[in-house]
GROMACS .gro file of C-alpha atoms in nm:
model
  139
    1GLU     CA    1   0.124  -1.331   0.865
    2ARG     CA    2   0.010  -1.232   0.515
    3GLU     CA    3   0.365  -1.287   0.386
    4ALA     CA    4   0.328  -1.657   0.478
    5CYS     CA    5   0.063  -1.690   0.206
    6PRO     CA    6   0.246  -1.806  -0.108
    7TYR     CA    7   0.000  -1.605  -0.316
    8TRP     CA    8   0.017  -1.280  -0.113
    9LYS     CA    9   0.174  -1.077  -0.394
   10ALA     CA   10  -0.067  -1.216  -0.655
   11VAL     CA   11  -0.362  -1.141  -0.425
   12GLY     CA   12  -0.224  -0.788  -0.385
   13ILE     CA   13  -0.204  -0.737  -0.759
   14LEU     CA   14  -0.558  -0.866  -0.809
   15SER     CA   15  -0.681  -0.636  -0.530
   16ASP     CA   16  -0.497  -0.347  -0.695
   17HIS     CA   17  -0.673  -0.425  -1.023
   18ILE     CA   18  -1.014  -0.443  -0.855
   19GLU     CA   19  -0.961  -0.085  -0.743
   20LEU     CA   20  -0.816   0.023  -1.079
   21SER     CA   21  -1.117  -0.125  -1.258
   22CYS     CA   22  -1.351   0.095  -1.056
   23GLY     CA   23  -1.171   0.386  -1.217
   24GLY     CA   24  -1.232   0.238  -1.560
   25GLU     CA   25  -0.871   0.132  -1.618
   26ARG     CA   26  -0.876  -0.189  -1.822
   27LYS     CA   27  -0.647  -0.117  -2.116
   28GLY     CA   28  -0.375  -0.378  -2.148
   29LEU     CA   29  -0.463  -0.551  -1.823
   30LEU     CA   30  -0.420  -0.899  -1.970
   31ASP     CA   31  -0.130  -0.801  -2.199
   32PRO     CA   32   0.185  -0.951  -2.045
   33GLN     CA   33   0.387  -0.670  -2.206
   34ALA     CA   34   0.188  -0.395  -2.030
   35THR     CA   35   0.359  -0.232  -1.730
   36GLU     CA   36   0.097  -0.319  -1.469
   37SER     CA   37  -0.064  -0.618  -1.633
   38VAL     CA   38  -0.270  -0.861  -1.428
   39ALA     CA   39  -0.091  -1.125  -1.637
   40LEU     CA   40   0.215  -1.057  -1.418
   41ALA     CA   41   0.031  -1.143  -1.094
   42CYS     CA   42   0.189  -1.488  -1.069
   43CYS     CA   43   0.548  -1.366  -1.104
   44PRO     CA   44   0.749  -1.372  -0.779
   45GLU     CA   45   0.791  -0.993  -0.771
   46PRO     CA   46   0.494  -0.755  -0.797
   47TYR     CA   47   0.446  -0.650  -1.158
   48GLY     CA   48   0.786  -0.801  -1.237
   49ARG     CA   49   0.853  -0.994  -1.553
   50CYS     CA   50   0.943  -1.360  -1.517
   51GLU     CA   51   0.986  -1.681  -1.708
   52VAL     CA   52   0.709  -1.941  -1.693
   53SER     CA   53   0.939  -2.163  -1.484
   54GLU     CA   54   0.979  -1.884  -1.225
   55ARG     CA   55   0.608  -1.821  -1.171
   56VAL     CA   56   0.454  -1.898  -0.831
   57LYS     CA   57   0.357  -2.265  -0.835
   58GLY     CA   58  -0.016  -2.322  -0.880
   59CYS     CA   59  -0.102  -1.954  -0.928
   60ASP     CA   60  -0.168  -1.962  -1.303
   61GLU     CA   61  -0.372  -2.281  -1.277
   62LEU     CA   62  -0.600  -2.110  -1.024
   63THR     CA   63  -0.635  -1.768  -1.187
   64VAL     CA   64  -0.602  -1.794  -1.565
   65PRO     CA   65  -0.922  -1.996  -1.628
   66ILE     CA   66  -1.121  -1.745  -1.423
   67LEU     CA   67  -0.968  -1.431  -1.575
   68THR     CA   68  -0.984  -1.548  -1.936
   69GLY     CA   69  -1.331  -1.708  -1.929
   70ALA     CA   70  -1.612  -1.579  -2.149
   71GLU     CA   71  -1.788  -1.261  -2.041
   72SER     CA   72  -2.129  -1.310  -1.883
   73ALA     CA   73  -2.446  -1.122  -1.966
   74ALA     CA   74  -2.346  -0.860  -1.707
   75SER     CA   75  -2.168  -0.548  -1.823
   76VAL     CA   76  -1.803  -0.594  -1.915
   77ALA     CA   77  -1.685  -0.379  -1.621
   78ASP     CA   78  -1.895  -0.569  -1.366
   79SER     CA   79  -1.788  -0.898  -1.516
   80TRP     CA   80  -1.417  -0.806  -1.503
   81ILE     CA   81  -1.434  -0.692  -1.140
   82GLY     CA   82  -1.618  -1.013  -1.055
   83LYS     CA   83  -1.350  -1.221  -1.229
   84LEU     CA   84  -1.074  -1.042  -1.040
   85GLN     CA   85  -1.250  -1.111  -0.711
   86LYS     CA   86  -1.312  -1.477  -0.799
   87ALA     CA   87  -0.947  -1.524  -0.898
   88ARG     CA   88  -0.837  -1.354  -0.575
   89GLY     CA   89  -1.073  -1.579  -0.379
   90ALA     CA   90  -0.941  -1.892  -0.552
   91LEU     CA   91  -0.587  -1.809  -0.441
   92ILE     CA   92  -0.693  -1.746  -0.082
   93ALA     CA   93  -0.894  -2.070  -0.068
   94ALA     CA   94  -0.607  -2.275  -0.215
   95ASP     CA   95  -0.375  -2.248   0.086
   96SER     CA   96  -0.465  -2.235   0.455
   97ARG     CA   97  -0.183  -1.985   0.515
   98CYS     CA   98  -0.383  -1.738   0.307
   99SER     CA   99  -0.681  -1.747   0.544
  100VAL     CA  100  -0.547  -1.434   0.718
  101LEU     CA  101  -0.639  -1.236   0.406
  102ALA     CA  102  -0.982  -1.088   0.341
  103PRO     CA  103  -1.221  -1.354   0.207
  104GLU     CA  104  -1.369  -1.343  -0.143
  105ASP     CA  105  -1.727  -1.281  -0.037
  106PRO     CA  106  -1.915  -1.060  -0.039
  107HIS     CA  107  -1.788  -0.907  -0.360
  108ALA     CA  108  -1.692  -0.541  -0.361
  109THR     CA  109  -1.872  -0.296  -0.585
  110CYS     CA  110  -1.773   0.035  -0.734
  111LYS     CA  111  -1.908   0.365  -0.613
  112GLY     CA  112  -1.802   0.597  -0.888
  113GLU     CA  113  -1.429   0.544  -0.927
  114ASN     CA  114  -1.386   0.404  -0.575
  115LEU     CA  115  -1.403   0.052  -0.435
  116ALA     CA  116  -1.710   0.015  -0.214
  117GLY     CA  117  -1.843  -0.235   0.034
  118ARG     CA  118  -1.512  -0.401   0.124
  119ASP     CA  119  -1.292  -0.187   0.345
  120ASP     CA  120  -1.086  -0.499   0.427
  121ILE     CA  121  -0.984  -0.549   0.063
  122TYR     CA  122  -0.916  -0.177   0.024
  123CYS     CA  123  -0.691  -0.180   0.334
  124GLU     CA  124  -0.506  -0.489   0.209
  125MET     CA  125  -0.458  -0.323  -0.128
  126MET     CA  126  -0.315  -0.011   0.039
  127LEU     CA  127  -0.078  -0.225   0.250
  128PHE     CA  128   0.030  -0.414  -0.061
  129GLN     CA  129   0.094  -0.093  -0.255
  130THR     CA  130   0.291   0.060   0.031
  131GLU     CA  131   0.495  -0.248   0.123
  132GLN     CA  132   0.552  -0.399  -0.219
  133LEU     CA  133   0.540  -0.106  -0.460
  134GLY     CA  134   0.656   0.177  -0.237
  135ASP     CA  135   0.350   0.388  -0.322
  136GLY     CA  136   0.335   0.691  -0.099
  137SER     CA  137   0.706   0.689  -0.017
  138GLU     CA  138   0.904   1.009  -0.040
  139ALA     CA  139   1.193   0.846  -0.226
   0.00000   0.00000   0.00000
């Protein structure tokens, strides 16, 4: 069912980055040349490079304004994790086929280097990594 959501792969990348951000990993996340850049979320293949014309229709319009907006008074890390969750939520809300995915609210928090408070997002992220990136395979 999650594959029916046109933004499933982008949601997976954003979920992946929510977890990465808990570990303090932010370097190059918006740099489209970085290997695992969040800027690649709207490409058809996870973390794949693509031309603007190949990007998933509507994805950039929903996520870019949220991810590139000015930082709030909150700490940079909290603000970035919040932006990732808002962008993820915007994609889910944009298409009824995405309603099978975990909702935006309540926002996850970090407990040390781990994602906390949202086991559903963590499970989706693990499914995404396994199915789309092959993480955990013995290849």
